[in-house]
């Protein structure tokens, strides 16, 4: 048995069904070994896209997502996408081929300090050791990715360890698959006491509990405890237009329960004017260092803290109970979060041949509403913010706290691969779409139906808007794009393309895209308008 066979077996053992990959010399032995398993390879066109696919897979299913790339440049291409998975708290394992151990330090082909490169973006990053079975090391990578605050893990696989005979891996033991405890009764009691002692409490959750894999746990907590529970996952922090007028109620909260939620920029560091100077806190987090920072910064205002896994703590809270208080505060928060300025209803394009983003979102919203099991992906700059604000979908994946654009299409492929038959719709800006548009070829080759809707304003508009605000119209430059026919580009790759230049063409174009049973792109010409800002 080769090391590569040990890796293939271990992947099977942890339940991997798909590995997203770009091939390369160092990992062809793993391609070969996977023939003996039922694991399918999806061969992408860029390593970062392969990691984004694994990320979406993880966020949707709660399972580990796997990416396999070659050493050197394959690895460094993949690394950039780890940042998005890290900020989204998605368990992803990146397996990278690596120059042979026997040649290291002698100028080996594509020799690179791979583990060091990936380290800041991962929970653990190492080059496989020769004195321990590769299968065992893979199990450890998976266990680490899934435990505590989930996140990416990197394991470099030297080509000689993969290709050489290895000791049989029969002794491979299942590595402590994380058995996180529910909150102890004592901790749950302390949290309920803090809630009972407050008038306007809120539970704030981080990216992990926003993932589709978290299900409806926040609503269940809201129902069981009568406390509003809100997830914060936007790169625009408290300006996230999908939170409506949330800031107005956040300011009035007297207790914030941070449920696996960092008090970072997305929460204005929990300082005034966003959070009241007298507000108290409960901190529930798997990371003792984060709890220590909260204690340093908030001192005695922390009434209780506990080291716990956010998912399990959330389930404990959802099955707890307390006298549910009168509707008042909870209703206020829910109204604030769903608030959208009424004047948006009247927004229409003033330019012939272009739609307003609101018109675009109205039609996409209707398409989602008629498909309750749909998965929505939002990406891009200003148009992505309109989509996040206006489109409601139970299963939503956004580029997240990382604020990294460009992953919409790879995310859609990851979702379509994980859940065949589920409608997948990805909203993207034209700038963001260009990052990975070659992946339409991947969607075609693997027969993965999905719909990408491009809000095409022929601009890197988010940055153009910054120029307008900060430097004035005379100094706004270099953020233009062309009104490119992305619909024709994807058609040339074998996908279905639609061009939309007026509101009355949109519905039929979307219907055709959803019903064609193929990967589809709807290229919608829109006006350049700034992102919505509510109650800033
Ligand atoms: C990886 C990455 N590169 C650059 C940026 C900066 N950035 C944020 S939004 C944006 C413009 C996006 O343009 P587009 O997708 O067309 O959306 P629009 O703002 O035009 O609606 C840029 C360049 C980023 N967030 N992430
Ligand atoms: Mg644009």
Coordinates of C-alpha atoms and ligand atoms in Angstrom, one line a residue:
X1 CA 0.0 0.0 0.0
X2 CA 1.2 3.5 -1.0
X3 CA 0.9 6.5 1.2
X4 CA -1.6 7.8 -1.4
X5 CA -3.8 4.7 -0.7
X6 CA -3.7 5.4 3.0
X7 CA -5.0 8.9 2.3
X8 CA -7.7 7.6 0.0
X9 CA -8.8 5.1 2.7
X10 CA -8.8 7.7 5.4
X11 CA -10.9 10.0 3.2
X12 CA -13.4 7.2 2.8
X13 CA -13.4 6.6 6.5
X14 CA -14.3 10.2 7.4
X15 CA -17.2 10.0 4.9
X16 CA -15.8 12.2 2.1
X17 CA -17.9 11.9 -1.0
X18 CA -16.4 14.6 -3.2
X19 CA -12.9 16.1 -3.3
X20 CA -12.5 19.4 -5.2
X21 CA -9.2 19.5 -6.9
X22 CA -6.8 20.8 -9.5
X23 CA -4.3 18.2 -10.6
X24 CA -0.5 18.3 -10.5
X25 CA 2.5 16.1 -10.5
X26 CA 2.7 15.8 -6.7
X27 CA -0.8 14.4 -6.2
X28 CA -1.4 12.1 -9.2
X29 CA -0.8 9.2 -6.9
X30 CA -3.8 10.3 -4.9
X31 CA -5.9 10.6 -8.1
X32 CA -4.9 7.0 -8.8
X33 CA -5.6 5.8 -5.3
X34 CA -9.1 7.3 -5.3
X35 CA -10.1 4.9 -8.1
X36 CA -10.4 2.2 -5.4
X37 CA -12.9 4.3 -3.5
X38 CA -16.4 5.7 -4.2
X39 CA -15.1 9.3 -3.8
X40 CA -15.6 11.5 -6.8
X41 CA -13.2 14.2 -7.9
X42 CA -14.5 17.5 -9.2
X43 CA -11.6 19.0 -11.2
X44 CA -11.9 22.8 -11.0
X45 CA -10.1 25.4 -13.2
X46 CA -8.3 27.2 -10.3
X47 CA -7.1 26.0 -6.9
X48 CA -8.8 28.9 -5.1
X49 CA -12.1 28.0 -6.7
X50 CA -11.6 24.4 -5.5
X51 CA -11.2 25.6 -1.9
X52 CA -14.3 27.9 -2.2
X53 CA -16.3 24.8 -3.4
X54 CA -15.1 22.8 -0.4
X55 CA -16.0 25.8 1.8
X56 CA -19.6 26.0 0.4
X57 CA -19.9 22.2 0.8
X58 CA -18.9 22.5 4.5
X59 CA -21.3 25.4 5.2
X60 CA -24.2 23.7 3.7
X61 CA -23.7 20.2 5.0
X62 CA -21.8 20.7 8.3
X63 CA -19.4 18.0 7.0
X64 CA -15.8 18.7 6.2
X65 CA -15.1 20.0 2.7
X66 CA -12.0 18.7 1.0
X67 CA -9.7 20.3 -1.5
X68 CA -6.7 18.6 -3.1
X69 CA -4.1 20.6 -5.0
X70 CA -0.5 20.2 -6.2
X71 CA 2.5 21.6 -4.5
X72 CA 4.2 25.0 -4.9
X73 CA 2.0 27.3 -7.1
X74 CA -1.0 25.0 -6.8
X75 CA -0.8 25.4 -3.0
X76 CA -0.2 29.1 -3.0
X77 CA -3.2 29.6 -5.4
X78 CA -5.4 27.7 -3.0
X79 CA -4.2 29.5 0.2
X80 CA -5.9 32.8 -0.6
X81 CA -9.3 31.1 -0.4
X82 CA -8.6 29.7 3.0
X83 CA -9.2 33.2 4.4
X84 CA -12.8 33.2 3.4
X85 CA -13.4 29.8 5.0
X86 CA -11.6 30.8 8.1
X87 CA -13.7 33.9 8.6
X88 CA -16.9 31.9 7.9
X89 CA -15.9 29.2 10.5
X90 CA -16.1 26.5 7.8
X91 CA -14.4 23.1 8.4
X92 CA -12.2 22.7 5.2
X93 CA -9.2 20.4 4.8
X94 CA -6.7 21.5 2.2
X95 CA -4.4 18.7 1.1
X96 CA -1.5 19.9 -1.0
X97 CA 1.1 17.9 -2.7
X98 CA 4.6 18.8 -1.7
X99 CA 8.2 18.3 -2.9
X100 CA 9.6 14.9 -1.8
X101 CA 11.1 15.0 1.7
X102 CA 14.3 13.4 0.3
X103 CA 14.9 16.4 -1.9
X104 CA 14.1 19.2 0.4
X105 CA 16.7 21.9 0.7
X106 CA 18.3 20.9 -2.6
X107 CA 16.2 23.0 -4.9
X108 CA 13.4 20.5 -5.5
X109 CA 10.8 21.1 -8.1
X110 CA 8.2 23.5 -6.7
X111 CA 9.8 23.4 -3.2
X112 CA 8.0 25.9 -1.0
X113 CA 7.5 26.5 2.7
X114 CA 3.9 25.5 2.3
X115 CA 2.9 24.8 5.9
X116 CA 4.3 28.2 6.9
X117 CA 2.4 29.9 4.1
X118 CA -1.0 28.5 5.1
X119 CA -0.5 28.7 8.9
X120 CA -2.0 32.1 9.6
X121 CA -5.2 31.1 7.7
X122 CA -5.7 27.8 9.4
X123 CA -6.3 26.2 12.7
X124 CA -3.4 23.8 12.1
X125 CA -1.0 23.5 9.2
X126 CA 1.8 21.0 8.8
X127 CA 3.8 18.8 6.4
X128 CA 3.1 15.2 6.9
X129 CA 5.6 13.4 9.0
X130 CA 7.3 10.2 7.9
X131 CA 7.0 8.5 11.2
X132 CA 3.3 8.4 11.5
X133 CA 0.7 6.9 9.2
X134 CA -0.7 9.4 6.6
X135 CA -4.2 8.2 7.2
X136 CA -3.9 9.0 10.9
X137 CA -2.6 12.5 10.1
X138 CA -5.6 13.0 7.8
X139 CA -8.0 12.0 10.6
X140 CA -6.4 14.5 12.8
X141 CA -6.7 17.2 10.3
X142 CA -10.5 16.5 10.0
X143 CA -11.0 16.4 13.8
X144 CA -9.2 19.7 14.2
X145 CA -11.2 21.4 11.4
X146 CA -14.5 20.4 13.0
X147 CA -13.7 20.9 16.7
X148 CA -14.3 24.1 18.7
X149 CA -14.6 27.1 16.4
X150 CA -14.5 25.1 13.1
X151 CA -12.1 26.3 10.4
X152 CA -9.6 25.3 7.7
X153 CA -6.7 22.9 8.3
X154 CA -3.9 22.3 5.9
X155 CA -1.8 19.2 5.4
X156 CA 1.1 19.0 2.9
X157 CA 1.7 15.6 1.5
X158 CA 5.3 15.0 0.3
X159 CA 5.3 13.1 -3.0
X160 CA 7.7 10.4 -1.8
X161 CA 5.5 9.7 1.2
X162 CA 2.5 9.4 -1.1
X163 CA 4.3 7.2 -3.7
X164 CA 6.3 4.9 -1.5
X165 CA 5.1 1.8 0.2
X166 CA 3.8 2.5 3.6
X167 CA 3.2 0.4 6.7
X168 CA -0.4 -0.8 6.6
X169 CA -2.8 1.7 8.0
X170 CA -4.9 -0.9 9.8
X171 CA -4.0 0.6 13.2
X172 CA -5.6 3.9 12.2
X173 CA -7.9 4.9 14.9
X174 CA -10.7 7.4 14.7
X175 CA -9.3 10.5 16.2
X176 CA -11.4 12.1 18.8
X177 CA -14.3 13.1 16.6
X178 CA -15.2 16.2 18.6
X179 CA -17.7 15.3 21.3
X180 CA -18.5 18.7 22.6
X181 CA -20.6 18.7 25.7
X182 CA -23.8 20.6 26.0
X183 CA -23.7 23.5 28.5
X184 CA -23.6 22.1 32.0
X185 CA -26.8 22.7 34.0
X186 CA -24.9 25.2 36.1
X187 CA -23.8 27.2 33.1
X188 CA -27.3 27.1 31.6
X189 CA -28.7 28.3 34.9
X190 CA -26.3 31.2 35.1
X191 CA -27.2 32.3 31.6
X192 CA -30.9 32.1 32.3
X193 CA -30.4 34.1 35.5
X194 CA -28.6 36.8 33.5
X195 CA -31.4 36.9 31.0
X196 CA -34.1 37.0 33.7
X197 CA -32.2 40.0 35.4
X198 CA -32.3 42.0 32.1
X199 CA -35.0 43.9 30.4
X200 CA -33.7 44.1 26.9
X201 CA -31.4 41.1 26.2
X202 CA -30.2 39.9 22.9
X203 CA -28.3 36.8 21.8
X204 CA -25.7 37.5 19.1
X205 CA -24.3 34.7 17.0
X206 CA -21.3 34.5 14.7
X207 CA -20.8 33.0 11.2
X208 CA -21.1 29.4 12.3
X209 CA -24.7 29.8 13.4
X210 CA -25.5 31.7 10.1
X211 CA -24.5 28.7 8.0
X212 CA -27.3 26.7 6.4
X213 CA -25.9 23.7 8.4
X214 CA -27.0 25.4 11.6
X215 CA -30.6 25.1 10.6
X216 CA -33.2 27.1 12.6
X217 CA -31.5 26.9 16.0
X218 CA -31.6 30.7 16.5
X219 CA -35.3 30.8 15.9
X220 CA -35.8 27.9 18.3
X221 CA -33.8 29.8 21.0
X222 CA -36.0 32.8 20.3
X223 CA -39.1 30.7 20.8
X224 CA -37.8 28.9 23.9
X225 CA -36.4 31.8 25.8
X226 CA -38.2 34.8 24.3
X227 CA -34.9 36.4 23.5
X228 CA -34.2 37.9 20.1
X229 CA -31.3 36.0 18.5
X230 CA -29.4 37.6 15.6
X231 CA -26.5 36.4 13.5
X232 CA -23.8 38.9 12.4
X233 CA -21.8 37.7 9.4
X234 CA -21.5 40.8 7.1
X235 CA -18.2 42.4 6.0
X236 CA -20.0 45.7 6.4
X237 CA -20.5 45.1 10.1
X238 CA -23.4 47.0 11.6
X239 CA -24.0 48.7 8.2
X240 CA -25.2 45.3 7.0
X241 CA -28.4 46.2 5.1
X242 CA -29.9 42.8 5.7
X243 CA -30.2 43.7 9.4
X244 CA -32.5 46.6 8.6
X245 CA -32.7 49.1 11.5
X246 CA -30.9 46.7 13.9
X247 CA -28.6 49.4 15.1
X248 CA -31.5 51.3 16.7
X249 CA -32.3 48.4 19.0
X250 CA -28.8 47.2 19.6
X251 CA -28.0 50.5 21.2
X252 CA -30.8 49.9 23.7
X253 CA -29.8 46.4 24.7
X254 CA -28.9 45.9 28.3
X255 CA -27.5 42.4 28.0
X256 CA -25.7 40.8 25.0
X257 CA -25.1 37.1 25.0
X258 CA -22.2 36.6 22.7
X259 CA -22.8 33.0 21.4
X260 CA -19.5 32.1 19.6
X261 CA -19.5 35.7 18.4
X262 CA -16.4 37.8 18.6
X263 CA -16.9 41.4 19.7
X264 CA -15.0 42.5 16.5
X265 CA -15.6 45.2 13.9
X266 CA -18.9 43.6 12.9
X267 CA -20.2 44.6 16.3
X268 CA -18.4 48.0 16.5
X269 CA -16.2 46.2 19.1
X270 CA -19.2 46.4 21.4
X271 CA -18.4 50.0 22.2
X272 CA -20.6 53.1 22.2
X273 CA -22.3 54.5 20.1
X274 CA -23.2 51.0 18.9
X275 CA -23.5 49.3 22.3
X276 CA -24.5 51.1 25.5
X277 CA -21.7 51.8 27.9
X278 CA -23.5 50.1 30.7
X279 CA -24.5 47.0 28.7
X280 CA -23.6 43.7 30.3
X281 CA -22.3 40.6 28.6
X282 CA -22.4 36.8 28.7
X283 CA -19.6 35.3 26.6
X284 CA -19.9 31.7 25.4
X285 CA -16.9 30.8 23.2
X286 CA -14.8 27.8 22.4
X287 CA -11.6 30.0 22.5
X288 CA -10.3 30.9 25.9
X289 CA -8.2 33.7 24.4
X290 CA -11.3 35.4 23.1
X291 CA -13.0 35.1 26.4
X292 CA -9.8 36.6 28.0
X293 CA -9.9 39.5 25.6
X294 CA -13.6 40.2 26.4
X295 CA -12.8 40.1 30.1
X296 CA -9.9 42.5 29.6
X297 CA -12.0 45.0 27.6
X298 CA -15.3 44.7 29.3
X299 CA -14.2 43.9 32.9
X300 CA -17.0 43.6 35.4
X301 CA -19.7 44.1 32.8
X302 CA -19.1 40.4 31.9
X303 CA -21.6 38.7 34.2
X304 CA -20.8 35.2 33.1
X305 CA -18.5 33.5 30.6
X306 CA -18.0 29.8 29.7
X307 CA -15.7 27.9 27.3
X308 CA -18.1 26.0 25.0
X309 CA -18.7 25.0 21.4
X310 CA -21.3 27.5 20.0
X311 CA -23.4 24.8 18.2
X312 CA -23.8 22.7 21.2
X313 CA -24.4 25.7 23.5
X314 CA -27.0 26.9 21.1
X315 CA -28.8 23.5 21.2
X316 CA -28.7 23.6 25.0
X317 CA -30.2 27.1 25.0
X318 CA -32.9 26.0 22.5
X319 CA -34.0 23.2 24.8
X320 CA -33.9 25.3 28.0
X321 CA -36.9 27.3 29.1
X322 CA -37.8 30.3 31.2
X323 CA -40.9 32.4 31.6
X324 CA -41.2 34.0 28.2
X325 CA -41.6 37.7 28.7
X326 CA -44.2 39.9 27.1
X327 CA -43.8 40.4 23.4
X328 CA -42.6 44.1 23.6
X329 CA -38.8 43.9 23.2
X330 CA -38.7 40.8 21.0
X331 CA -41.2 42.3 18.7
X332 CA -39.3 45.6 18.5
X333 CA -36.1 43.8 17.5
X334 CA -37.8 41.7 15.0
X335 CA -39.5 44.7 13.4
X336 CA -36.2 46.6 13.3
X337 CA -34.4 43.8 11.6
X338 CA -37.1 43.4 9.0
X339 CA -37.4 47.1 8.4
X340 CA -36.8 48.3 4.8
X341 CA -37.4 51.9 3.8
X342 CA -40.9 52.1 2.2
X343 CA -39.5 54.3 -0.6
X344 CA -37.5 51.3 -1.9
X345 CA -40.8 49.9 -3.2
X346 CA -41.0 52.8 -5.7
X347 CA -37.5 52.4 -7.0
X348 CA -37.3 51.8 -10.7
X349 CA -34.5 52.5 -13.3
X350 CA -34.4 55.9 -14.9
X351 CA -32.0 54.6 -17.7
X352 CA -33.2 52.9 -20.8
X353 CA -31.7 49.5 -21.2
X354 CA -30.7 49.2 -17.5
X355 CA -32.6 48.0 -14.3
X356 CA -32.4 49.3 -10.8
X357 CA -30.9 46.6 -8.4
X358 CA -34.3 46.7 -6.6
X359 CA -36.1 45.7 -9.8
X360 CA -33.6 42.9 -10.2
X361 CA -34.0 41.7 -6.7
X362 CA -37.8 41.7 -6.9
X363 CA -37.8 39.2 -9.7
X364 CA -35.1 37.0 -8.1
X365 CA -37.0 37.2 -4.8
X366 CA -40.1 35.8 -6.5
X367 CA -38.1 33.0 -8.1
X368 CA -36.7 32.0 -4.7
X369 CA -40.1 32.3 -3.0
X370 CA -41.5 29.7 -5.4
X371 CA -38.6 27.4 -4.6
X372 CA -38.6 26.9 -0.8
X373 CA -35.6 24.6 -0.8
X374 CA -33.4 27.0 -2.8
X375 CA -30.0 28.0 -1.7
X376 CA -29.1 31.6 -2.2
X377 CA -25.5 32.9 -2.6
X378 CA -24.7 36.6 -2.5
X379 CA -21.4 38.1 -3.8
X380 CA -20.1 41.3 -5.2
X381 CA -19.9 44.8 -4.0
X382 CA -22.9 47.2 -4.1
X383 CA -25.2 44.9 -5.9
X384 CA -24.4 42.1 -3.4
X385 CA -25.6 44.4 -0.6
X386 CA -28.9 45.0 -2.4
X387 CA -29.3 41.3 -2.8
X388 CA -28.5 40.6 0.9
X389 CA -30.9 43.2 2.0
X390 CA -33.9 42.3 -0.2
X391 CA -33.7 38.5 -0.8
X392 CA -35.0 36.2 1.9
X393 CA -33.9 32.6 1.8
X394 CA -33.6 30.1 4.6
X395 CA -30.4 28.8 3.2
X396 CA -28.0 31.6 2.4
X397 CA -24.2 31.6 1.8
X398 CA -22.5 35.0 1.5
X399 CA -18.8 35.9 1.2
X400 CA -19.0 36.7 4.9
X401 CA -16.9 38.5 7.4
X402 CA -13.8 38.0 5.2
X403 CA -15.4 40.5 2.7
X404 CA -13.6 38.6 -0.1
X405 CA -15.4 38.9 -3.5
X406 CA -15.4 36.4 -6.4
X407 CA -16.5 33.1 -4.9
X408 CA -20.2 33.1 -6.0
X409 CA -19.8 30.6 -8.8
X410 CA -17.4 28.2 -7.0
X411 CA -19.8 28.4 -4.0
X412 CA -22.7 27.5 -6.3
X413 CA -20.8 24.5 -7.7
X414 CA -20.0 23.3 -4.1
X415 CA -23.7 23.5 -3.2
X416 CA -24.9 21.8 -6.4
X417 CA -22.4 19.0 -5.8
X418 CA -23.5 18.6 -2.2
X419 CA -27.2 18.7 -2.8
X420 CA -28.1 17.5 -6.3
X421 CA -31.5 18.7 -7.4
X422 CA -31.7 21.7 -5.0
X423 CA -32.2 25.0 -6.9
X424 CA -29.1 27.2 -6.5
X425 CA -29.1 30.8 -7.3
X426 CA -26.0 33.0 -7.0
X427 CA -26.2 36.8 -7.2
X428 CA -22.9 38.5 -8.2
X429 CA -21.5 41.8 -9.4
X430 CA -19.8 41.8 -12.8
X431 CA -16.4 42.5 -11.2
X432 CA -16.8 39.6 -8.8
X433 CA -18.0 37.3 -11.5
X434 CA -14.8 37.8 -13.5
X435 CA -12.7 36.2 -10.8
X436 CA -13.8 32.6 -11.4
X437 CA -15.9 32.6 -14.5
X438 CA -14.0 29.8 -16.1
X439 CA -15.6 27.6 -13.4
X440 CA -18.7 27.6 -15.7
X441 CA -16.7 25.0 -17.6
X442 CA -16.5 22.9 -14.4
X443 CA -20.2 23.2 -13.9
X444 CA -20.8 22.1 -17.5
X445 CA -18.4 19.1 -17.3
X446 CA -20.0 17.8 -14.1
X447 CA -23.5 18.6 -15.2
X448 CA -24.3 20.8 -12.2
X449 CA -27.4 23.0 -12.8
X450 CA -27.2 26.4 -11.1
X451 CA -28.2 29.9 -11.9
X452 CA -25.8 32.9 -11.6
X453 CA -27.5 36.2 -11.9
X454 CA -25.0 39.0 -12.6
X455 CA -25.9 42.6 -11.7
X456 CA -23.8 44.1 -14.5
X457 CA -23.2 47.8 -13.9
X458 CA -19.9 47.8 -15.9
X459 CA -18.0 48.9 -12.9
X460 CA -16.2 47.9 -9.7
X461 CA -18.9 50.1 -8.3
X462 CA -18.3 49.6 -4.5
X463 CA -14.8 51.1 -5.0
X464 CA -16.1 53.8 -7.4
X465 CA -18.6 54.8 -4.8
X466 CA -15.8 55.2 -2.2
X467 CA -14.0 57.4 -4.7
X468 CA -17.1 59.6 -5.2
X469 CA -17.6 59.9 -1.4
X470 CA -14.0 60.4 -0.4
X471 CA -12.4 62.2 -3.3
X472 CA -15.2 63.6 -5.5
X473 CA -16.5 62.9 -9.0
X474 CA -13.5 64.6 -10.7
X475 CA -11.1 62.2 -9.0
X476 CA -13.1 59.0 -9.5
X477 CA -11.1 56.9 -12.0
X478 CA -9.9 53.4 -13.0
X479 CA -12.9 51.5 -11.6
X480 CA -14.7 51.1 -14.9
X481 CA -15.5 47.8 -16.6
X482 CA -17.2 47.1 -19.9
X483 CA -20.8 46.0 -20.3
X484 CA -19.5 42.6 -21.1
X485 CA -21.6 39.8 -22.6
X486 CA -20.9 37.3 -19.8
X487 CA -24.0 35.5 -21.1
X488 CA -22.1 34.8 -24.4
X489 CA -18.9 33.9 -22.6
X490 CA -20.7 31.2 -20.6
X491 CA -22.5 30.0 -23.7
X492 CA -19.2 29.5 -25.4
X493 CA -18.3 27.2 -22.4
X494 CA -21.4 25.2 -23.0
X495 CA -23.7 26.8 -20.5
X496 CA -27.0 28.6 -20.9
X497 CA -26.7 32.4 -21.2
X498 CA -29.4 35.1 -21.0
X499 CA -29.0 38.8 -21.5
X500 CA -31.5 41.2 -19.9
X501 CA -31.8 44.8 -20.8
X502 CA -35.3 45.7 -19.5
X503 CA -37.4 44.8 -16.5
X504 CA -40.0 43.1 -18.7
X505 CA -37.5 40.6 -20.1
X506 CA -36.3 39.5 -16.7
X507 CA -39.0 37.1 -15.5
X508 CA -38.9 35.0 -18.6
X509 CA -35.1 34.9 -18.7
X510 CA -35.0 33.7 -15.1
X511 CA -37.7 31.1 -15.8
X512 CA -35.7 29.8 -18.7
X513 CA -32.5 29.8 -16.6
X514 CA -34.1 27.8 -13.8
X515 CA -35.8 25.3 -16.1
X516 CA -33.1 24.6 -18.6
X517 CA -31.5 22.0 -16.3
X518 CA -28.0 23.2 -17.1
X519 CA -25.6 25.7 -15.6
X520 CA -27.0 29.1 -16.5
X521 CA -26.0 32.8 -16.3
X522 CA -28.5 35.7 -16.5
X523 CA -26.5 38.8 -17.4
X524 CA -28.6 41.8 -16.2
X525 CA -27.6 45.3 -17.2
X526 CA -28.2 47.5 -14.1
X527 CA -27.7 51.1 -13.1
X528 CA -24.7 52.1 -11.1
X529 CA -26.2 52.9 -7.7
X530 CA -24.6 52.9 -4.2
X531 CA -25.4 50.1 -1.8
X532 CA -28.4 50.6 0.5
X533 CA -27.6 52.1 4.0
X534 CA -30.4 51.9 6.5
X535 CA -30.4 54.2 9.5
X536 CA -26.6 54.9 9.6
Ligands
LIG1 C1 -10.7 39.5 -3.1 C2 -11.2 41.0 -3.0 N1 -10.6 41.9 -3.8 C3 -11.0 43.1 -3.8 C4 -12.0 43.6 -3.0 C5 -12.5 45.0 -2.9 N2 -13.8 45.1 -3.5 C6 -14.9 45.1 -2.8 S1 -16.3 45.3 -3.7 C7 -15.4 45.5 -5.1 C8 -16.1 45.8 -6.4 C9 -16.9 44.7 -6.9 O1 -17.5 44.9 -8.1 P1 -18.8 44.2 -8.6 O2 -18.6 42.7 -8.2 O3 -19.0 44.5 -10.0 O4 -19.9 44.8 -7.6 P2 -20.5 46.2 -7.7 O5 -19.9 47.0 -6.5 O6 -20.1 46.8 -9.0 O7 -21.9 46.1 -7.5 C10 -14.1 45.4 -4.8 C11 -13.0 45.5 -5.9 C12 -12.6 42.6 -2.1 N3 -13.5 42.9 -1.2 N4 -12.1 41.3 -2.2
LIG2 MG1 -20.2 46.0 -10.8

